[in-house]
Short mmCIF file of C-alpha atoms and ligand atoms in Angstrom, two decimals:
data_model
loop_
_atom_site.label_atom_id
_atom_site.label_comp_id
_atom_site.label_asym_id
_atom_site.label_seq_id
_atom_site.Cartn_x
_atom_site.Cartn_y
_atom_site.Cartn_z
CA MET A 265 -76.55 -25.93 -16.55
CA LYS A 266 -73.39 -24.29 -17.91
CA SER A 267 -73.67 -22.71 -21.29
CA VAL A 268 -70.93 -24.44 -23.30
CA ASP A 269 -71.62 -28.07 -24.11
CA VAL A 270 -69.20 -30.17 -26.14
CA LEU A 271 -70.12 -32.96 -28.52
CA LEU A 272 -67.31 -35.19 -29.73
CA GLY A 273 -66.41 -38.59 -31.11
CA LEU A 274 -65.13 -41.28 -28.76
CA GLN A 275 -63.74 -43.66 -31.37
CA TRP A 276 -61.68 -43.15 -34.57
CA GLY A 277 -64.04 -40.58 -36.11
CA ASP A 278 -67.16 -40.87 -38.27
CA GLU A 279 -69.34 -41.72 -35.28
CA GLY A 280 -72.20 -39.58 -36.60
CA LYS A 281 -71.34 -36.22 -35.05
CA GLY A 282 -72.86 -34.19 -37.90
CA LYS A 283 -76.23 -35.87 -37.55
CA VAL A 284 -76.47 -35.33 -33.80
CA VAL A 285 -75.21 -31.74 -33.86
CA ASP A 286 -78.00 -31.02 -36.34
CA VAL A 287 -80.51 -32.73 -34.04
CA LEU A 288 -79.36 -30.79 -30.96
CA THR A 289 -78.89 -27.40 -32.62
CA PRO A 290 -82.43 -26.09 -31.88
CA ARG A 291 -81.49 -26.10 -28.16
CA TYR A 292 -78.50 -23.79 -28.66
CA ASP A 293 -77.81 -20.27 -29.92
CA VAL A 294 -74.36 -20.98 -31.33
CA VAL A 295 -72.65 -23.99 -32.92
CA ALA A 296 -68.84 -23.82 -33.07
CA ARG A 297 -66.10 -25.95 -34.57
CA PHE A 298 -62.93 -25.89 -32.45
CA GLN A 299 -60.36 -28.10 -34.19
CA GLY A 300 -59.63 -30.09 -37.31
CA GLY A 301 -60.41 -28.91 -40.80
CA PRO A 302 -61.53 -30.39 -44.12
CA ASN A 303 -60.23 -33.80 -43.02
CA ALA A 304 -63.67 -33.99 -41.38
CA GLY A 305 -66.75 -35.16 -43.28
CA HIS A 306 -69.93 -34.70 -41.27
CA THR A 307 -73.08 -36.09 -42.85
CA LEU A 308 -76.59 -34.75 -42.24
CA GLU A 309 -79.81 -36.06 -43.69
CA PHE A 310 -83.25 -34.49 -43.52
CA GLU A 311 -86.25 -34.02 -45.79
CA GLY A 312 -84.78 -36.52 -48.25
CA GLN A 313 -81.59 -34.48 -48.72
CA LYS A 314 -78.06 -35.46 -47.74
CA TYR A 315 -75.28 -32.96 -47.04
CA VAL A 316 -71.62 -33.51 -46.16
CA LEU A 317 -69.91 -30.70 -44.26
CA ARG A 318 -66.14 -30.41 -43.90
CA SER A 319 -65.29 -27.05 -42.35
CA ILE A 320 -68.70 -25.46 -41.83
CA PRO A 321 -70.43 -26.30 -38.51
CA SER A 322 -73.40 -28.67 -38.64
CA GLY A 323 -75.69 -26.03 -37.11
CA ILE A 324 -75.80 -24.18 -40.43
CA PHE A 325 -79.15 -25.59 -41.58
CA GLN A 326 -81.13 -24.40 -38.59
CA GLY A 327 -82.69 -20.97 -39.02
CA ASP A 328 -80.98 -18.06 -37.40
CA LYS A 329 -78.34 -19.91 -35.39
CA ILE A 330 -74.86 -18.44 -35.19
CA ASN A 331 -72.12 -20.71 -36.54
CA VAL A 332 -68.47 -20.18 -35.68
CA ILE A 333 -65.24 -21.56 -37.10
CA GLY A 334 -62.91 -21.22 -34.12
CA ASN A 335 -59.20 -20.43 -33.84
CA GLY A 336 -58.32 -24.11 -33.38
CA VAL A 337 -59.57 -24.99 -36.86
CA VAL A 338 -57.34 -25.13 -39.96
CA LEU A 339 -59.10 -23.70 -42.99
CA ASP A 340 -58.49 -24.36 -46.67
CA PRO A 341 -60.08 -21.35 -48.43
CA ALA A 342 -60.50 -23.24 -51.71
CA LEU A 343 -62.32 -26.18 -50.12
CA PHE A 344 -64.26 -23.83 -47.89
CA ARG A 345 -65.42 -21.88 -50.93
CA GLN A 346 -66.55 -25.07 -52.68
CA GLU A 347 -68.49 -26.09 -49.58
CA ALA A 348 -70.14 -22.69 -49.09
CA GLU A 349 -71.04 -22.40 -52.79
CA GLN A 350 -72.55 -25.88 -52.84
CA LEU A 351 -74.69 -24.95 -49.85
CA ALA A 352 -75.74 -21.71 -51.51
CA ALA A 353 -76.69 -23.64 -54.68
CA SER A 354 -78.97 -25.85 -52.58
CA GLY A 355 -80.67 -22.81 -51.06
CA HIS A 356 -78.59 -22.36 -47.89
CA ASP A 357 -76.73 -19.09 -47.99
CA VAL A 358 -74.16 -19.18 -45.20
CA THR A 359 -72.47 -15.80 -45.59
CA ARG A 360 -74.54 -14.05 -42.93
CA ARG A 361 -74.71 -16.84 -40.36
CA LEU A 362 -71.10 -17.93 -40.34
CA TYR A 363 -68.33 -16.20 -38.40
CA ILE A 364 -64.68 -17.15 -38.85
CA SER A 365 -61.89 -16.64 -36.34
CA LYS A 366 -59.03 -14.47 -37.53
CA LYS A 367 -56.75 -16.79 -35.58
CA ALA A 368 -57.70 -19.93 -37.51
CA HIS A 369 -54.72 -21.12 -39.57
CA LEU A 370 -54.76 -21.28 -43.36
CA ILE A 371 -54.05 -24.51 -45.22
CA MET A 372 -51.94 -23.55 -48.25
CA PRO A 373 -51.67 -25.52 -51.51
CA THR A 374 -48.09 -26.41 -50.54
CA HIS A 375 -49.33 -27.83 -47.21
CA ARG A 376 -51.28 -30.38 -49.21
CA VAL A 377 -48.21 -31.21 -51.26
CA LEU A 378 -46.15 -31.56 -48.06
CA ASP A 379 -48.82 -33.88 -46.63
CA ALA A 380 -48.43 -36.12 -49.71
CA ALA A 381 -44.62 -35.87 -49.68
CA TYR A 382 -44.35 -36.82 -45.99
CA GLU A 383 -46.71 -39.75 -46.51
CA ALA A 384 -44.70 -40.94 -49.51
CA ALA A 385 -41.49 -40.67 -47.50
CA LYS A 386 -42.98 -42.84 -44.74
CA GLY A 387 -43.62 -45.69 -47.15
CA ASP A 388 -45.28 -48.63 -45.39
CA ALA A 389 -45.43 -46.63 -42.15
CA ARG A 390 -47.68 -43.97 -43.70
CA VAL A 391 -50.57 -42.70 -41.61
CA GLY A 392 -53.11 -42.81 -44.41
CA THR A 393 -54.01 -39.16 -43.97
CA THR A 394 -56.89 -37.53 -45.77
CA GLY A 395 -54.32 -35.64 -47.86
CA LYS A 396 -55.80 -32.27 -46.94
CA GLY A 397 -52.60 -30.76 -45.55
CA ILE A 398 -53.72 -31.00 -41.93
CA GLY A 399 -50.45 -32.18 -40.35
CA PRO A 400 -48.15 -29.68 -42.12
CA THR A 401 -50.52 -26.79 -41.31
CA TYR A 402 -50.65 -27.60 -37.60
CA ALA A 403 -46.86 -28.13 -37.66
CA ASP A 404 -46.41 -24.61 -39.09
CA LYS A 405 -48.76 -23.26 -36.42
CA THR A 406 -46.76 -24.86 -33.62
CA SER A 407 -43.39 -23.89 -35.10
CA ARG A 408 -44.67 -20.32 -35.45
CA ASN A 409 -44.52 -20.21 -39.22
CA GLY A 410 -48.23 -20.33 -40.03
CA LEU A 411 -50.51 -17.96 -41.89
CA ARG A 412 -53.76 -17.03 -40.19
CA VAL A 413 -57.12 -16.00 -41.59
CA GLY A 414 -56.59 -12.48 -40.18
CA ASP A 415 -53.43 -12.13 -42.28
CA ILE A 416 -55.50 -11.87 -45.46
CA LEU A 417 -56.50 -8.37 -44.32
CA GLY A 418 -52.85 -7.19 -44.22
CA ASP A 419 -49.87 -7.50 -46.60
CA PHE A 420 -50.86 -10.99 -47.54
CA PRO A 421 -48.88 -11.47 -50.81
CA ALA A 422 -45.56 -10.98 -48.99
CA ALA A 423 -46.49 -13.29 -46.10
CA TYR A 424 -47.76 -15.91 -48.54
CA ALA A 425 -44.62 -15.76 -50.71
CA LYS A 426 -42.40 -16.23 -47.66
CA ALA A 427 -44.35 -19.21 -46.34
CA LYS A 428 -44.51 -20.78 -49.80
CA ALA A 429 -40.74 -20.39 -50.28
CA ARG A 430 -40.13 -22.27 -47.02
CA HIS A 431 -42.32 -25.11 -48.22
CA GLU A 432 -40.67 -25.20 -51.63
CA ALA A 433 -37.25 -25.55 -50.03
CA ILE A 434 -38.47 -28.52 -47.97
CA LEU A 435 -40.07 -30.16 -51.00
CA GLN A 436 -36.92 -29.66 -53.01
CA SER A 437 -34.84 -31.30 -50.29
CA LEU A 438 -37.22 -34.26 -50.43
CA GLY A 439 -36.91 -34.37 -54.23
CA TYR A 440 -40.72 -34.35 -54.46
CA GLN A 441 -42.21 -33.43 -57.85
CA TYR A 442 -45.42 -31.39 -57.94
CA ASP A 443 -47.36 -28.76 -59.85
CA ILE A 444 -49.65 -26.41 -57.96
CA THR A 445 -50.26 -23.84 -60.71
CA GLU A 446 -53.99 -24.50 -61.01
CA ALA A 447 -54.56 -25.20 -57.29
CA GLU A 448 -52.76 -21.99 -56.36
CA ARG A 449 -54.84 -19.86 -58.71
CA GLU A 450 -58.02 -21.31 -57.26
CA TRP A 451 -56.70 -20.84 -53.72
CA LEU A 452 -55.74 -17.19 -54.24
CA ASP A 453 -59.20 -16.49 -55.73
CA ALA A 454 -60.71 -18.15 -52.66
CA ILE A 455 -58.72 -15.83 -50.39
CA GLU A 456 -60.59 -12.93 -52.00
CA TYR A 457 -63.88 -14.83 -51.64
CA LEU A 458 -63.19 -15.31 -47.92
CA LYS A 459 -63.15 -11.55 -47.36
CA GLN A 460 -66.94 -11.30 -47.67
CA PHE A 461 -67.32 -13.34 -44.45
CA THR A 462 -67.29 -11.81 -41.01
CA LEU A 463 -63.78 -12.41 -39.69
CA ILE A 464 -63.80 -12.10 -35.93
CA ASP A 465 -61.85 -12.32 -32.71
CA SER A 466 -63.84 -15.43 -31.87
CA GLU A 467 -62.66 -15.64 -28.25
CA PHE A 468 -64.21 -12.22 -27.48
CA PHE A 469 -67.24 -12.94 -29.64
CA ILE A 470 -68.08 -16.20 -27.89
CA ASN A 471 -67.37 -15.01 -24.36
CA GLN A 472 -69.56 -11.97 -24.92
CA LEU A 473 -72.40 -14.17 -26.16
CA LEU A 474 -71.98 -16.32 -23.06
CA ASP A 475 -72.09 -13.26 -20.83
CA GLU A 476 -75.36 -12.35 -22.53
CA GLY A 477 -76.76 -15.74 -21.53
CA LYS A 478 -76.44 -17.48 -24.89
CA SER A 479 -75.64 -21.17 -25.14
CA VAL A 480 -72.95 -22.78 -27.30
CA LEU A 481 -72.62 -26.28 -28.69
CA CYS A 482 -69.04 -27.17 -29.63
CA GLU A 483 -68.81 -29.65 -32.50
CA GLY A 484 -65.79 -31.94 -32.37
CA ALA A 485 -64.17 -33.37 -35.47
CA GLN A 486 -62.35 -36.70 -35.79
CA GLY A 487 -62.47 -38.74 -32.60
CA THR A 488 -60.70 -39.29 -29.29
CA MET A 489 -58.58 -42.18 -30.59
CA LEU A 490 -57.20 -39.79 -33.23
CA ASP A 491 -56.18 -37.18 -30.62
CA VAL A 492 -52.55 -36.12 -31.12
CA ASP A 493 -51.72 -36.66 -27.43
CA PHE A 494 -53.91 -39.58 -26.37
CA GLY A 495 -54.85 -41.38 -29.58
CA SER A 496 -53.09 -44.28 -31.28
CA TYR A 497 -49.96 -42.21 -31.93
CA PRO A 498 -48.44 -41.80 -34.49
CA PHE A 499 -51.57 -42.93 -36.37
CA VAL A 500 -53.54 -39.88 -35.33
CA THR A 501 -54.53 -36.47 -36.62
CA SER A 502 -52.63 -33.34 -35.58
CA SER A 503 -55.04 -31.65 -33.18
CA ASN A 504 -56.53 -32.21 -29.74
CA THR A 505 -59.87 -33.79 -30.50
CA ILE A 506 -60.82 -34.21 -26.83
CA SER A 507 -63.04 -31.89 -24.80
CA ALA A 508 -60.03 -29.85 -23.62
CA GLY A 509 -59.57 -28.88 -27.28
CA ALA A 510 -62.80 -26.90 -27.10
CA CYS A 511 -61.19 -24.56 -24.54
CA THR A 512 -58.03 -23.92 -26.56
CA GLY A 513 -59.82 -24.02 -29.91
CA LEU A 514 -62.38 -21.37 -28.99
CA GLY A 515 -60.94 -19.47 -26.04
CA VAL A 516 -63.54 -20.58 -23.50
CA ALA A 517 -62.42 -21.29 -19.95
CA PRO A 518 -62.70 -24.87 -18.63
CA ARG A 519 -65.18 -23.79 -15.96
CA ARG A 520 -67.62 -22.76 -18.69
CA ILE A 521 -67.92 -26.35 -19.96
CA GLY A 522 -71.17 -28.07 -19.02
CA GLU A 523 -72.33 -31.30 -20.64
CA VAL A 524 -69.87 -33.39 -22.62
CA TYR A 525 -71.70 -35.55 -25.16
CA GLY A 526 -69.64 -38.55 -26.19
CA ILE A 527 -70.71 -40.23 -29.42
CA PHE A 528 -69.91 -43.78 -30.43
CA LYS A 529 -71.14 -46.32 -32.93
CA ALA A 530 -72.72 -49.51 -31.64
CA TYR A 531 -69.70 -51.16 -33.26
CA CYS A 532 -66.39 -49.61 -34.32
CA THR A 533 -64.74 -48.32 -37.49
CA ARG A 534 -61.47 -46.80 -38.51
CA VAL A 535 -60.30 -45.30 -41.80
CA GLY A 536 -56.61 -44.99 -42.63
CA ALA A 537 -53.73 -46.97 -41.16
CA GLY A 538 -52.92 -47.80 -37.55
CA PRO A 539 -53.85 -50.25 -34.81
CA PHE A 540 -57.46 -51.29 -34.31
CA PRO A 541 -57.68 -54.11 -31.76
CA THR A 542 -61.24 -55.25 -32.53
CA GLU A 543 -60.96 -55.09 -36.31
CA LEU A 544 -62.64 -58.01 -38.08
CA HIS A 545 -61.00 -59.47 -41.18
CA ASP A 546 -63.85 -61.87 -41.85
CA ALA A 547 -67.38 -62.10 -43.23
CA THR A 548 -68.82 -60.43 -40.12
CA GLY A 549 -66.56 -57.40 -40.69
CA ASP A 550 -67.67 -57.27 -44.34
CA LEU A 551 -71.31 -57.50 -43.29
CA ILE A 552 -70.98 -54.59 -40.86
CA CYS A 553 -69.24 -52.59 -43.60
CA ASP A 554 -71.98 -53.35 -46.15
CA ARG A 555 -74.92 -52.79 -43.82
CA GLY A 556 -73.34 -49.65 -42.37
CA HIS A 557 -72.28 -48.25 -45.78
CA GLU A 558 -68.90 -47.71 -44.20
CA TYR A 559 -67.15 -45.67 -46.85
CA GLY A 560 -65.53 -42.31 -46.08
CA ALA A 561 -67.80 -39.26 -46.43
CA VAL A 562 -64.93 -37.26 -47.99
CA THR A 563 -62.40 -39.67 -49.46
CA GLY A 564 -64.76 -42.58 -50.25
CA ARG A 565 -62.22 -44.92 -48.64
CA LYS A 566 -63.56 -48.19 -47.24
CA ARG A 567 -63.67 -48.02 -43.47
CA ARG A 568 -62.26 -50.91 -41.45
CA CYS A 569 -64.95 -52.44 -39.22
CA GLY A 570 -65.07 -54.39 -35.97
CA TRP A 571 -66.92 -54.93 -32.72
CA ILE A 572 -67.29 -52.24 -30.10
CA ASP A 573 -64.16 -51.71 -27.99
CA LEU A 574 -65.19 -50.86 -24.43
CA VAL A 575 -61.57 -50.65 -23.23
CA ALA A 576 -60.87 -47.82 -25.65
CA LEU A 577 -64.28 -46.27 -24.98
CA ARG A 578 -63.75 -46.16 -21.22
CA TYR A 579 -60.40 -44.47 -21.82
CA ALA A 580 -62.18 -41.92 -24.04
CA VAL A 581 -64.89 -41.32 -21.42
CA MET A 582 -62.19 -40.58 -18.85
CA LEU A 583 -60.20 -38.21 -21.07
CA ASN A 584 -63.25 -36.20 -22.07
CA GLY A 585 -65.23 -36.21 -18.83
CA VAL A 586 -68.23 -37.50 -20.75
CA THR A 587 -71.53 -36.82 -18.98
CA ARG A 588 -73.92 -38.21 -21.63
CA LEU A 589 -73.40 -40.95 -24.15
CA ILE A 590 -74.93 -41.13 -27.60
CA MET A 591 -75.04 -44.47 -29.41
CA MET A 592 -75.22 -44.36 -33.21
CA LYS A 593 -76.01 -46.85 -35.96
CA SER A 594 -77.59 -49.40 -33.64
CA ASP A 595 -79.77 -50.39 -36.61
CA ILE A 596 -76.72 -51.80 -38.42
CA LEU A 597 -76.53 -54.63 -35.87
CA ASP A 598 -80.23 -55.50 -36.26
CA ASP A 599 -79.61 -58.81 -37.99
CA PHE A 600 -76.84 -60.52 -36.02
CA ASP A 601 -77.34 -63.73 -34.01
CA THR A 602 -74.58 -62.76 -31.60
CA ILE A 603 -73.14 -59.37 -30.69
CA LYS A 604 -69.69 -59.07 -29.18
CA ALA A 605 -68.19 -56.35 -27.00
CA CYS A 606 -64.48 -56.14 -26.17
CA VAL A 607 -64.11 -55.92 -22.37
CA ALA A 608 -60.36 -56.48 -21.99
CA TYR A 609 -57.16 -56.83 -24.00
CA ASP A 610 -54.95 -59.92 -23.83
CA ILE A 611 -51.38 -58.69 -24.24
CA ASP A 612 -48.77 -61.46 -24.20
CA GLY A 613 -51.03 -63.64 -22.05
CA THR A 614 -51.88 -60.91 -19.54
CA GLU A 615 -55.38 -59.46 -19.46
CA THR A 616 -55.91 -55.75 -18.93
CA ASP A 617 -58.87 -53.41 -19.18
CA ARG A 618 -56.59 -50.38 -19.27
CA PHE A 619 -55.75 -48.81 -22.63
CA PRO A 620 -52.00 -49.47 -23.08
CA TYR A 621 -49.16 -47.14 -24.12
CA ASP A 622 -48.19 -49.30 -27.06
CA ILE A 623 -51.26 -50.28 -28.99
CA THR A 624 -49.17 -51.34 -31.97
CA HIS A 625 -48.25 -54.36 -29.81
CA ASP A 626 -50.11 -57.61 -30.53
CA ILE A 627 -53.45 -57.28 -28.76
CA THR A 628 -56.05 -60.04 -28.62
CA PRO A 629 -59.47 -58.69 -27.66
CA VAL A 630 -61.37 -60.50 -24.91
CA TYR A 631 -65.06 -60.47 -25.76
CA ALA A 632 -68.34 -60.65 -23.87
CA GLU A 633 -71.01 -62.21 -26.09
CA MET A 634 -74.68 -61.33 -26.11
CA PRO A 635 -77.63 -62.55 -28.16
CA GLY A 636 -78.60 -60.23 -31.02
CA TRP A 637 -82.05 -58.62 -31.14
CA LYS A 638 -82.86 -59.68 -34.73
CA THR A 639 -85.46 -56.95 -35.10
CA ASP A 640 -85.65 -54.06 -37.54
CA MET A 641 -85.33 -51.05 -35.24
CA SER A 642 -85.05 -48.34 -37.88
CA TYR A 643 -88.74 -47.42 -37.67
CA MET A 644 -88.98 -47.25 -33.89
CA THR A 645 -89.87 -43.93 -32.35
CA ASP A 646 -89.87 -44.70 -28.63
CA GLU A 647 -87.55 -46.57 -26.30
CA ASP A 648 -90.51 -48.59 -25.06
CA GLU A 649 -90.41 -50.44 -28.39
CA PHE A 650 -86.81 -51.63 -27.91
CA PRO A 651 -86.37 -55.41 -27.87
CA GLU A 652 -85.19 -56.94 -24.61
CA GLU A 653 -81.82 -58.01 -26.08
CA PHE A 654 -81.14 -54.45 -27.24
CA ASN A 655 -81.93 -53.09 -23.78
CA ALA A 656 -79.49 -55.63 -22.36
CA TYR A 657 -76.80 -54.40 -24.77
CA ILE A 658 -77.41 -50.78 -23.71
CA SER A 659 -77.28 -51.66 -20.01
CA PHE A 660 -74.08 -53.65 -20.48
CA ILE A 661 -72.36 -50.66 -22.10
CA GLU A 662 -73.69 -48.19 -19.52
CA ASP A 663 -72.50 -50.39 -16.66
CA TYR A 664 -69.05 -50.79 -18.18
CA LEU A 665 -68.61 -47.10 -18.96
CA GLY A 666 -70.44 -45.72 -15.93
CA VAL A 667 -72.28 -43.06 -17.97
CA PRO A 668 -75.89 -43.10 -19.22
CA ILE A 669 -76.72 -43.44 -22.90
CA LYS A 670 -79.09 -40.55 -23.50
CA ILE A 671 -79.60 -40.66 -27.24
CA ILE A 672 -79.94 -43.65 -29.55
CA SER A 673 -79.73 -43.20 -33.31
CA LEU A 674 -81.49 -45.73 -35.51
CA GLY A 675 -80.91 -44.35 -38.98
CA PRO A 676 -79.18 -41.53 -40.86
CA ASP A 677 -82.18 -39.20 -40.95
CA ARG A 678 -82.65 -36.41 -38.41
CA SER A 679 -85.97 -37.99 -37.44
CA GLN A 680 -84.49 -41.43 -36.63
CA THR A 681 -83.31 -40.39 -33.20
CA ILE A 682 -84.63 -41.47 -29.81
CA GLU A 683 -83.93 -39.62 -26.58
CA ARG A 684 -83.97 -41.57 -23.35
CA TYR A 685 -85.05 -39.82 -20.22
CA THR A 686 -84.16 -40.71 -16.69
CA GLU A 687 -86.91 -40.25 -14.14
CA GLY A 688 -86.76 -36.85 -12.49
CA GLU A 689 -85.17 -35.10 -15.49
P1 GDP B 822 -69.23 -37.84 -38.55
O1 GDP B 822 -67.93 -37.58 -39.25
O2 GDP B 822 -69.03 -38.22 -37.12
O3 GDP B 822 -70.21 -36.71 -38.69
O4 GDP B 822 -69.87 -39.12 -39.27
P2 GDP B 822 -69.93 -39.40 -40.86
O5 GDP B 822 -70.94 -38.50 -41.46
O6 GDP B 822 -68.57 -39.38 -41.46
O7 GDP B 822 -70.37 -40.91 -40.87
C1 GDP B 822 -71.56 -41.34 -40.30
C2 GDP B 822 -72.40 -42.02 -41.39
O8 GDP B 822 -73.41 -42.78 -40.79
C3 GDP B 822 -73.10 -41.04 -42.29
O9 GDP B 822 -73.22 -41.61 -43.57
C4 GDP B 822 -74.48 -40.88 -41.65
O10 GDP B 822 -75.48 -40.51 -42.57
C5 GDP B 822 -74.70 -42.27 -41.14
N1 GDP B 822 -75.49 -42.39 -39.90
C6 GDP B 822 -75.47 -41.58 -38.81
N2 GDP B 822 -76.24 -42.11 -37.83
C7 GDP B 822 -76.75 -43.26 -38.31
C8 GDP B 822 -77.59 -44.28 -37.75
O11 GDP B 822 -78.00 -44.24 -36.59
N3 GDP B 822 -77.90 -45.35 -38.56
C9 GDP B 822 -77.44 -45.44 -39.84
N4 GDP B 822 -77.79 -46.51 -40.54
N5 GDP B 822 -76.65 -44.51 -40.38
C10 GDP B 822 -76.28 -43.44 -39.63
P1 IMO B 823 -64.62 -36.88 -38.97
O1 IMO B 823 -64.69 -35.50 -38.34
C1 IMO B 823 -62.23 -40.48 -39.64
C2 IMO B 823 -57.90 -39.95 -39.99
C3 IMO B 823 -57.25 -40.22 -41.32
C4 IMO B 823 -55.89 -40.68 -40.88
C5 IMO B 823 -55.59 -39.79 -39.69
C6 IMO B 823 -54.76 -38.56 -40.00
O2 IMO B 823 -65.41 -36.98 -40.22
O3 IMO B 823 -64.93 -37.93 -37.98
P2 IMO B 823 -55.26 -36.27 -41.24
O4 IMO B 823 -55.74 -35.99 -42.64
O5 IMO B 823 -56.14 -35.72 -40.18
O6 IMO B 823 -53.84 -35.88 -41.04
O7 IMO B 823 -55.31 -37.89 -41.13
O8 IMO B 823 -56.87 -39.39 -39.19
N1 IMO B 823 -59.01 -38.96 -40.00
C7 IMO B 823 -60.30 -39.29 -39.88
N2 IMO B 823 -60.90 -40.51 -39.77
N3 IMO B 823 -62.97 -39.36 -39.56
C8 IMO B 823 -62.40 -38.14 -39.63
O9 IMO B 823 -63.08 -36.98 -39.43
C9 IMO B 823 -60.99 -38.07 -39.84
N4 IMO B 823 -60.11 -37.06 -39.98
C10 IMO B 823 -58.91 -37.62 -40.07
O10 IMO B 823 -57.95 -41.23 -42.02
O11 IMO B 823 -55.95 -42.00 -40.42
MG1 MG B 824 -66.88 -38.20 -40.95
#
């Protein structure tokens, strides 16, 4: 087995990555985030407590594990401080177990304003971003105007003033009104707070750990369908959420990558605007939303819900080189007479099982229908207890995607997780 495994979402985010990273962490020495930022909201539940992490890796609750925020991440010091202080208040001091790449880019208060201004300018075509300044920060990175975490150790006031002036000029040209006085004060205080953390050259740090025989679990944020290259562009986030992002976002070579864990919900959700072929605008969609408590972990926004989309999932499996699948929230479908799975798209009367270039086009999903299992599965602890209809659903998905489902999640708690073993493993 190689020593860098990647765990990432195969749908439009919120698949349950936080929960599974927490479950798998005991098997690894290091947990590392490689892209995204506080647009993420990763929920973990154990011992009756619930935590939502945005920038801090989900390995943080497990003993002496090393947690890394990689160079591919965009970090908002103010939100990071809030998150770290909340964890400290609940008895989890992260200062000594968290290492932050000097090459991670800083989200500035004006990036957040730009995010809002660009969304406002798009009108009806807005992306429905999380408003955390993600797009403008990655844009500054790519256009070589960004500020990095390592810059706080140098002549930071001058670099900050210059970057802020650029943003102000853009905002003025857009005629966008804003006031960042309070946010800026908090942000500058948080820059000082950040200095107590170990700021590292994470590419050297991680490669050295690997050379010493340590193992790393990379924690993806968002999901494959939000990838800036391969997702439902332009309704995407601004980073590479796919497995390749782990290489660029941490500085590990592709040959180091071992298992790729692809997570999906037993159905499908999306938050924000953009195409979603299997979205349900009916009572079934509302029922999935209610049963699944499908409201954003960070923004509280209602998530759009629909049946599982195997066309999009197969595309995601291909892009990521998924070796093991993880199916989440199966318990939410416990009470349905019929379960549907999208196996093809009907586009202008032509059926295809290939994810198309233009998914804003009118797509009618073609469904396979299966009987529901109508059994409360949330208390099950072994795959031998699975109802026959549920096993049929699993097999159908495995056959379509050509990859085994190795973990089944039946509830939000750490303990509600069942691993499936193949003979000989
Ligand atoms: P992430 O962004 O991929 O980490 O996922 P989120 O935390 O945003 O959303 C997943 C939600 O589903 C959270 O509220 C979890 O507590 C919850 N959850 C995770 N797995 C399961 C499961 O198997 N069953 C149920 N009922 N809830 C789950
Ligand atoms: P986790 O890691 C679900 C969505 C936003 C919007 C689009 C762009 O918790 O799965 P951005 O703020 O990134 O510029 O928004 O991406 N989005 C997410 N949707 N889960 C997430 O993260 C998301 N992060 C961003 O809703 O449609
Ligand atoms: Mg989330």
